[in-house]
mmCIF file of C-alpha atoms and ligand atoms in Angstrom:
data_model
loop_
_atom_site.group_PDB
_atom_site.id
_atom_site.type_symbol
_atom_site.label_atom_id
_atom_site.label_comp_id
_atom_site.label_asym_id
_atom_site.label_seq_id
_atom_site.Cartn_x
_atom_site.Cartn_y
_atom_site.Cartn_z
ATOM 1 C CA MET Y 271 -10.987 24.939 -45.296
ATOM 2 C CA GLU Y 272 -11.486 28.043 -47.410
ATOM 3 C CA PRO Y 273 -10.807 27.464 -51.106
ATOM 4 C CA HIS Y 274 -7.426 28.681 -52.265
ATOM 5 C CA VAL Y 275 -7.168 32.004 -54.038
ATOM 6 C CA ASN Y 276 -6.849 31.556 -57.799
ATOM 7 C CA TRP Y 277 -4.219 33.318 -59.889
ATOM 8 C CA ASP Y 278 -6.664 35.841 -61.350
ATOM 9 C CA GLU Y 279 -8.041 36.620 -57.878
ATOM 10 C CA LEU Y 280 -4.619 37.713 -56.546
ATOM 11 C CA PRO Y 281 -4.011 41.473 -56.428
ATOM 12 C CA GLU Y 282 -2.795 42.845 -59.748
ATOM 13 C CA ALA Y 283 0.421 44.068 -58.100
ATOM 14 C CA VAL Y 284 1.204 40.522 -57.033
ATOM 15 C CA ARG Y 285 0.641 39.126 -60.512
ATOM 16 C CA THR Y 286 2.723 41.893 -62.026
ATOM 17 C CA VAL Y 287 5.691 41.197 -59.758
ATOM 18 C CA VAL Y 288 5.451 37.453 -60.312
ATOM 19 C CA GLU Y 289 5.382 37.956 -64.084
ATOM 20 C CA LYS Y 290 8.367 40.304 -63.861
ATOM 21 C CA ARG Y 291 10.262 37.460 -62.223
ATOM 22 C CA VAL Y 292 9.061 34.491 -64.236
ATOM 23 C CA GLY Y 293 7.732 35.915 -67.498
ATOM 24 C CA LYS Y 294 4.205 36.016 -68.862
ATOM 25 C CA VAL Y 295 2.040 33.383 -67.201
ATOM 26 C CA VAL Y 296 0.235 31.407 -69.887
ATOM 27 C CA SER Y 297 -1.526 28.963 -67.593
ATOM 28 C CA ALA Y 298 -2.253 28.903 -63.872
ATOM 29 C CA ARG Y 299 -3.652 25.905 -62.033
ATOM 30 C CA THR Y 300 -4.788 26.139 -58.411
ATOM 31 C CA VAL Y 301 -3.646 23.299 -56.129
ATOM 32 C CA GLU Y 302 -6.403 22.650 -53.621
ATOM 33 C CA ASP Y 303 -4.235 20.808 -51.049
ATOM 34 C CA GLY Y 304 -2.650 22.815 -48.262
ATOM 35 C CA ILE Y 305 -4.232 24.317 -45.182
ATOM 36 C CA THR Y 306 -1.534 26.775 -44.163
ATOM 37 C CA CYS Y 307 -1.125 28.653 -47.430
ATOM 38 C CA ARG Y 308 -3.922 30.758 -48.964
ATOM 39 C CA THR Y 309 -2.854 30.237 -52.510
ATOM 40 C CA ALA Y 310 -0.972 27.377 -54.148
ATOM 41 C CA LEU Y 311 -0.453 27.601 -57.869
ATOM 42 C CA ILE Y 312 1.220 25.790 -60.699
ATOM 43 C CA LEU Y 313 2.260 28.574 -63.015
ATOM 44 C CA SER Y 314 3.485 27.979 -66.533
ATOM 45 C CA THR Y 315 5.190 30.383 -68.878
ATOM 46 C CA VAL Y 316 6.103 29.489 -72.452
ATOM 47 C CA THR Y 317 9.384 27.978 -71.281
ATOM 48 C CA ASP Y 318 8.995 27.107 -67.608
ATOM 49 C CA THR Y 319 6.728 25.834 -64.832
ATOM 50 C CA LEU Y 320 6.964 26.655 -61.129
ATOM 51 C CA PHE Y 321 5.031 26.112 -57.923
ATOM 52 C CA LEU Y 322 3.996 29.283 -56.071
ATOM 53 C CA LYS Y 323 2.702 29.405 -52.502
ATOM 54 C CA GLY Y 324 1.403 32.532 -50.839
ATOM 55 C CA THR Y 325 -0.181 33.828 -47.655
ATOM 56 C CA PRO Y 326 -1.347 37.284 -46.571
ATOM 57 C CA VAL Y 327 1.248 38.893 -44.288
ATOM 58 C CA SER Y 328 -1.507 39.497 -41.730
ATOM 59 C CA ASP Y 329 -1.436 35.727 -41.064
ATOM 60 C CA ARG Y 330 1.719 35.820 -38.961
ATOM 61 C CA SER Y 331 2.008 32.093 -38.227
ATOM 62 C CA SER Y 332 1.622 31.156 -41.901
ATOM 63 C CA VAL Y 333 4.245 33.713 -42.890
ATOM 64 C CA GLU Y 334 6.569 32.267 -40.240
ATOM 65 C CA ALA Y 335 5.955 28.802 -41.668
ATOM 66 C CA GLN Y 336 6.715 29.977 -45.218
ATOM 67 C CA ARG Y 337 9.831 31.839 -44.038
ATOM 68 C CA MET Y 338 11.070 28.648 -42.416
ATOM 69 C CA GLU Y 339 10.547 26.784 -45.690
ATOM 70 C CA ALA Y 340 12.563 29.414 -47.534
ATOM 71 C CA ASP Y 341 15.343 29.574 -44.940
ATOM 72 C CA ILE Y 342 15.800 25.806 -44.676
ATOM 73 C CA ASN Y 343 15.591 25.074 -48.394
ATOM 74 C CA ALA Y 344 19.325 25.045 -49.124
ATOM 75 C CA ALA Y 345 19.857 22.546 -46.285
ATOM 76 C CA VAL Y 346 17.258 20.118 -47.652
ATOM 77 C CA ALA Y 347 18.236 20.367 -51.323
ATOM 78 C CA ARG Y 348 18.784 16.594 -51.505
ATOM 79 C CA VAL Y 349 15.138 15.866 -50.857
ATOM 80 C CA SER Y 350 13.090 19.007 -51.565
ATOM 81 C CA PRO Y 351 12.342 20.990 -54.714
ATOM 82 C CA ALA Y 352 14.592 24.042 -54.890
ATOM 83 C CA LEU Y 353 13.368 27.438 -53.782
ATOM 84 C CA ARG Y 354 13.439 29.889 -56.674
ATOM 85 C CA TRP Y 355 12.656 33.079 -54.743
ATOM 86 C CA GLU Y 356 10.837 34.643 -51.819
ATOM 87 C CA ALA Y 357 9.039 37.988 -52.009
ATOM 88 C CA VAL Y 358 6.622 40.240 -50.176
ATOM 89 C CA VAL Y 359 4.279 42.114 -52.505
ATOM 90 C CA ASP Y 360 1.144 44.053 -51.705
ATOM 91 C CA GLU Y 361 0.665 42.375 -48.303
ATOM 92 C CA TRP Y 362 1.321 38.871 -49.660
ATOM 93 C CA HIS Y 363 4.264 36.682 -48.692
ATOM 94 C CA LEU Y 364 5.224 34.492 -51.643
ATOM 95 C CA ILE Y 365 7.616 31.563 -52.099
ATOM 96 C CA ALA Y 366 8.290 29.955 -55.457
ATOM 97 C CA PHE Y 367 9.772 26.489 -55.990
ATOM 98 C CA ASP Y 368 10.787 24.230 -58.814
ATOM 99 C CA TYR Y 369 7.659 22.413 -59.908
ATOM 100 C CA VAL Y 370 7.515 18.673 -59.255
ATOM 101 C CA SER Y 371 5.327 17.031 -61.854
ATOM 102 C CA GLY Y 372 4.337 14.136 -59.678
ATOM 103 C CA ARG Y 373 1.689 12.624 -57.451
ATOM 104 C CA HIS Y 374 1.206 12.181 -53.726
ATOM 105 C CA ALA Y 375 2.690 9.088 -52.123
ATOM 106 C CA ASP Y 376 0.281 6.193 -51.745
ATOM 107 C CA LEU Y 377 0.535 4.943 -48.144
ATOM 108 C CA THR Y 378 -2.169 2.287 -48.332
ATOM 109 C CA PRO Y 379 -1.300 -1.361 -47.590
ATOM 110 C CA GLN Y 380 0.723 -3.165 -50.282
ATOM 111 C CA THR Y 381 1.621 0.143 -51.853
ATOM 112 C CA ARG Y 382 4.558 0.094 -54.207
ATOM 113 C CA ASP Y 383 5.534 3.495 -52.813
ATOM 114 C CA ALA Y 384 6.745 2.104 -49.457
ATOM 115 C CA ALA Y 385 10.302 1.683 -50.703
ATOM 116 C CA ILE Y 386 10.346 5.124 -52.333
ATOM 117 C CA VAL Y 387 9.088 6.738 -49.135
ATOM 118 C CA ALA Y 388 11.785 4.905 -47.161
ATOM 119 C CA ASP Y 389 14.439 6.026 -49.625
ATOM 120 C CA THR Y 390 13.170 9.616 -49.382
ATOM 121 C CA LEU Y 391 13.477 9.548 -45.585
ATOM 122 C CA ARG Y 392 16.989 8.079 -45.864
ATOM 123 C CA ARG Y 393 17.983 11.010 -48.073
ATOM 124 C CA VAL Y 394 16.789 13.340 -45.316
ATOM 125 C CA ARG Y 395 19.417 11.674 -43.100
ATOM 126 C CA SER Y 396 22.131 13.135 -45.309
ATOM 127 C CA CYS Y 397 20.811 16.686 -44.759
ATOM 128 C CA ARG Y 398 22.544 18.603 -41.970
ATOM 129 C CA PRO Y 399 20.535 21.082 -39.891
ATOM 130 C CA PRO Y 400 21.389 24.657 -40.860
ATOM 131 C CA GLY Y 401 23.325 26.625 -38.264
ATOM 132 C CA GLY Y 402 22.263 29.628 -36.259
ATOM 133 C CA GLY Y 403 19.579 27.898 -34.250
ATOM 134 C CA LEU Y 404 17.108 28.268 -37.116
ATOM 135 C CA VAL Y 405 15.503 24.904 -36.436
ATOM 136 C CA PRO Y 406 14.063 24.312 -32.947
ATOM 137 C CA LEU Y 407 14.809 21.225 -30.898
ATOM 138 C CA LEU Y 408 12.151 18.539 -30.973
ATOM 139 C CA ALA Y 409 12.248 18.392 -27.171
ATOM 140 C CA GLU Y 410 11.181 22.065 -27.095
ATOM 141 C CA ARG Y 411 7.981 21.209 -28.938
ATOM 142 C CA TYR Y 412 7.016 18.836 -26.150
ATOM 143 C CA ARG Y 413 8.368 20.844 -23.231
ATOM 144 C CA ASP Y 414 4.982 20.938 -21.458
ATOM 145 C CA THR Y 415 4.739 17.143 -21.539
ATOM 146 C CA LEU Y 416 8.310 16.086 -20.778
ATOM 147 C CA GLY Y 417 8.762 14.112 -17.593
ATOM 148 C CA PRO Y 418 12.052 13.720 -15.772
ATOM 149 C CA GLY Y 419 14.502 11.909 -18.034
ATOM 150 C CA ASP Y 420 12.374 12.339 -21.178
ATOM 151 C CA TYR Y 421 14.532 15.126 -22.566
ATOM 152 C CA ARG Y 422 17.297 12.661 -23.371
ATOM 153 C CA ALA Y 423 14.915 10.462 -25.349
ATOM 154 C CA LEU Y 424 14.086 13.359 -27.661
ATOM 155 C CA ASP Y 425 17.625 14.649 -27.865
ATOM 156 C CA GLY Y 426 19.561 14.267 -31.111
ATOM 157 C CA SER Y 427 21.303 16.218 -33.834
ATOM 158 C CA SER Y 428 19.394 15.091 -36.919
ATOM 159 C CA LEU Y 429 17.257 17.287 -39.111
ATOM 160 C CA LEU Y 430 13.624 16.147 -39.040
ATOM 161 C CA HIS Y 431 10.649 17.065 -41.215
ATOM 162 C CA THR Y 432 8.017 15.942 -38.639
ATOM 163 C CA ASP Y 433 5.002 16.129 -40.986
ATOM 164 C CA THR Y 434 5.350 13.219 -43.402
ATOM 165 C CA ASN Y 435 1.718 13.058 -44.404
ATOM 166 C CA PRO Y 436 1.275 11.843 -47.998
ATOM 167 C CA HIS Y 437 0.353 15.317 -49.252
ATOM 168 C CA ASN Y 438 3.866 16.376 -48.346
ATOM 169 C CA ILE Y 439 5.510 13.463 -50.193
ATOM 170 C CA LEU Y 440 5.518 13.886 -53.964
ATOM 171 C CA ILE Y 441 6.679 11.118 -56.265
ATOM 172 C CA ALA Y 442 7.866 11.795 -59.793
ATOM 173 C CA SER Y 443 9.659 9.207 -61.973
ATOM 174 C CA GLN Y 444 10.025 6.863 -58.975
ATOM 175 C CA CYS Y 445 11.830 9.570 -56.986
ATOM 176 C CA GLY Y 446 10.384 10.962 -53.747
ATOM 177 C CA TYR Y 447 10.388 14.654 -52.767
ATOM 178 C CA LEU Y 448 9.559 15.944 -49.337
ATOM 179 C CA VAL Y 449 7.802 19.329 -49.550
ATOM 180 C CA ASP Y 450 6.431 21.721 -46.936
ATOM 181 C CA TRP Y 451 9.401 22.055 -44.589
ATOM 182 C CA ALA Y 452 7.372 24.406 -42.413
ATOM 183 C CA MET Y 453 7.805 22.700 -39.050
ATOM 184 C CA PRO Y 454 11.207 21.049 -38.961
ATOM 185 C CA ALA Y 455 12.960 20.044 -35.765
ATOM 186 C CA VAL Y 456 16.317 18.769 -34.596
ATOM 187 C CA GLY Y 457 16.171 15.461 -32.752
ATOM 188 C CA PRO Y 458 16.831 11.724 -32.930
ATOM 189 C CA ALA Y 459 17.472 10.347 -36.420
ATOM 190 C CA TRP Y 460 14.609 7.829 -36.240
ATOM 191 C CA VAL Y 461 11.705 10.208 -35.566
ATOM 192 C CA ASP Y 462 10.498 10.805 -39.149
ATOM 193 C CA ALA Y 463 10.595 7.062 -39.852
ATOM 194 C CA ALA Y 464 8.704 6.236 -36.655
ATOM 195 C CA GLN Y 465 6.051 8.892 -37.337
ATOM 196 C CA THR Y 466 5.704 7.650 -40.913
ATOM 197 C CA ALA Y 467 5.213 4.071 -39.670
ATOM 198 C CA VAL Y 468 2.344 5.423 -37.542
ATOM 199 C CA ARG Y 469 0.882 7.051 -40.661
ATOM 200 C CA LEU Y 470 1.102 3.709 -42.475
ATOM 201 C CA MET Y 471 -0.989 2.168 -39.699
ATOM 202 C CA GLY Y 472 -3.399 5.079 -40.050
ATOM 203 C CA TYR Y 473 -3.775 4.139 -43.724
ATOM 204 C CA GLY Y 474 -4.608 0.543 -42.794
ATOM 205 C CA TRP Y 475 -1.273 -1.246 -42.484
ATOM 206 C CA ALA Y 476 -1.196 -4.038 -39.898
ATOM 207 C CA PRO Y 477 1.060 -2.951 -37.014
ATOM 208 C CA ARG Y 478 3.345 -5.932 -37.751
ATOM 209 C CA ASP Y 479 3.845 -4.785 -41.353
ATOM 210 C CA ALA Y 480 4.448 -1.180 -40.326
ATOM 211 C CA ARG Y 481 7.034 -2.347 -37.812
ATOM 212 C CA ALA Y 482 8.702 -4.464 -40.505
ATOM 213 C CA TRP Y 483 8.894 -1.377 -42.741
ATOM 214 C CA LEU Y 484 10.350 0.619 -39.844
ATOM 215 C CA SER Y 485 12.926 -2.091 -39.150
ATOM 216 C CA GLY Y 486 14.595 -1.036 -42.407
ATOM 217 C CA PHE Y 487 15.900 2.011 -40.526
ATOM 218 C CA PRO Y 488 19.011 1.012 -38.522
ATOM 219 C CA GLU Y 489 18.739 4.132 -36.361
ATOM 220 C CA TRP Y 490 15.375 2.903 -35.057
ATOM 221 C CA GLU Y 491 16.654 -0.631 -34.626
ATOM 222 C CA HIS Y 492 19.602 0.633 -32.583
ATOM 223 C CA ALA Y 493 17.626 3.025 -30.366
ATOM 224 C CA GLY Y 494 17.063 1.662 -26.885
ATOM 225 C CA GLN Y 495 13.642 0.361 -25.838
ATOM 226 C CA ALA Y 496 13.466 2.865 -22.951
ATOM 227 C CA THR Y 497 14.167 5.737 -25.356
ATOM 228 C CA LYS Y 498 11.445 4.577 -27.748
ATOM 229 C CA ALA Y 499 8.994 4.114 -24.896
ATOM 230 C CA ALA Y 500 9.694 7.616 -23.569
ATOM 231 C CA PHE Y 501 9.190 9.081 -27.071
ATOM 232 C CA VAL Y 502 5.858 7.290 -27.476
ATOM 233 C CA ARG Y 503 4.698 8.349 -24.028
ATOM 234 C CA VAL Y 504 5.593 11.997 -24.609
ATOM 235 C CA VAL Y 505 3.961 12.139 -28.063
ATOM 236 C CA CYS Y 506 0.804 10.434 -26.794
ATOM 237 C CA ASP Y 507 0.533 12.628 -23.694
ATOM 238 C CA ASP Y 508 0.953 15.713 -25.844
ATOM 239 C CA ALA Y 509 -1.728 14.586 -28.304
ATOM 240 C CA THR Y 510 -4.133 13.731 -25.477
ATOM 241 C CA ALA Y 511 -3.575 17.122 -23.877
ATOM 242 C CA ARG Y 512 -4.406 18.808 -27.186
ATOM 243 C CA PHE Y 513 -7.107 16.599 -28.682
ATOM 244 C CA GLY Y 514 -8.531 14.579 -25.778
ATOM 245 C CA SER Y 515 -10.129 11.292 -26.788
ATOM 246 C CA TYR Y 516 -9.734 12.167 -30.504
ATOM 247 C CA ALA Y 517 -6.041 11.377 -30.065
ATOM 248 C CA GLU Y 518 -6.644 7.814 -28.950
ATOM 249 C CA GLN Y 519 -6.689 6.121 -32.348
ATOM 250 C CA GLU Y 520 -3.330 7.534 -33.390
ATOM 251 C CA ASN Y 521 -1.900 7.041 -29.918
ATOM 252 C CA ALA Y 522 -2.715 3.335 -30.185
ATOM 253 C CA CYS Y 523 -0.647 3.253 -33.394
ATOM 254 C CA PHE Y 524 2.263 4.956 -31.619
ATOM 255 C CA ARG Y 525 2.077 2.370 -28.824
ATOM 256 C CA ALA Y 526 2.014 -0.399 -31.425
ATOM 257 C CA LEU Y 527 5.504 0.708 -32.492
ATOM 258 C CA LEU Y 528 6.786 -0.736 -29.228
ATOM 259 C CA SER Y 529 5.344 -4.278 -29.492
HETATM 260 N N1 ATP K 616 7.231 22.033 -55.596
HETATM 261 C C1 ATP K 616 6.012 21.533 -55.773
HETATM 262 N N2 ATP K 616 5.639 21.089 -56.982
HETATM 263 C C2 ATP K 616 4.385 20.605 -57.194
HETATM 264 N N3 ATP K 616 3.435 20.543 -56.254
HETATM 265 C C3 ATP K 616 3.754 20.969 -55.026
HETATM 266 C C4 ATP K 616 5.053 21.473 -54.703
HETATM 267 N N4 ATP K 616 5.090 21.801 -53.390
HETATM 268 C C5 ATP K 616 3.870 21.508 -52.907
HETATM 269 N N5 ATP K 616 3.057 21.014 -53.873
HETATM 270 C C6 ATP K 616 1.639 20.614 -53.741
HETATM 271 O O1 ATP K 616 0.939 21.661 -53.098
HETATM 272 C C7 ATP K 616 0.299 21.172 -51.922
HETATM 273 C C8 ATP K 616 0.314 22.263 -50.880
HETATM 274 O O2 ATP K 616 1.655 22.589 -50.565
HETATM 275 P P1 ATP K 616 2.138 22.607 -49.072
HETATM 276 O O3 ATP K 616 1.966 21.288 -48.438
HETATM 277 O O4 ATP K 616 3.532 23.143 -49.102
HETATM 278 O O5 ATP K 616 1.120 23.679 -48.474
HETATM 279 P P2 ATP K 616 0.669 23.984 -46.984
HETATM 280 O O6 ATP K 616 -0.506 24.888 -47.031
HETATM 281 O O7 ATP K 616 1.858 24.483 -46.241
HETATM 282 O O8 ATP K 616 0.294 22.560 -46.445
HETATM 283 P P3 ATP K 616 -0.331 22.137 -45.011
HETATM 284 O O9 ATP K 616 -1.740 21.726 -45.308
HETATM 285 O O10 ATP K 616 0.533 20.961 -44.607
HETATM 286 O O11 ATP K 616 -0.226 23.300 -44.100
HETATM 287 C C9 ATP K 616 1.072 19.904 -51.542
HETATM 288 O O12 ATP K 616 0.272 18.999 -50.839
HETATM 289 C C10 ATP K 616 1.454 19.358 -52.902
HETATM 290 O O13 ATP K 616 0.370 18.639 -53.457
HETATM 291 MG MG1 MG K 617 1.476 20.416 -46.712
#
């Protein structure tokens, strides 16, 4: 991963426009996490702090991802920091958010964050997908892998984040925030919880403990076994098609959801 562009390396026109919007920047800290954006900055003025993400407009897929984050922000206000503004300046696409002074979720075994992460995902359940077909259906993402009858397993009307890696879960004062709504989907209500349980296994949780955590989500408990099995099969087939044998470790965790 290329290092992120620092504040003083951004074009002067960009810095000028940002300062017109936020006031004189007195400190700028580069956040190194984040593969999609080219710059991620914590900018402070005398009275305020905000988080700024940016990507060159030539990087079409990253701009699309940032536009999605901006467009969906009002719909996910219960769980995400608020968008302050979006701008295109001197060939840079910029989105600015309220700054969360927090840390990444700890997903290792025995973490105290497990309940906060669960609560964060439950708050997502109260977010309705925005209208206008902005958010694609989850089934669409897997269209090349769907077998007959699989479509129904991935069908649903819930708004999903679909990338609950710990870098996208910030915790501040015991409250969880889900950032980076770049690849949302509409699908079954239990998908984010199931994918997060797989991540817990990836961080070393015993499958039994991850399943116990997941059992705290009634939507997963009430989903039929055939539906869950179809979901796991589709996700695993898709990962194998894309990553070959590298997918096997995570696929085993997905299959462990069904035991
Ligand atoms: N509002 C915020 N306040 C404070 N820090 C934030 C905020 N939003 C994001 N971050 C931090 O910045 C990092 C990068 O942001 P983000 O995940 O949105 O970038 P990205 O490049 O889209 O990520 P990805 O690697 O998933 O593509 C996050 O992992 C998090 O640590
Ligand atoms: Mg991210």
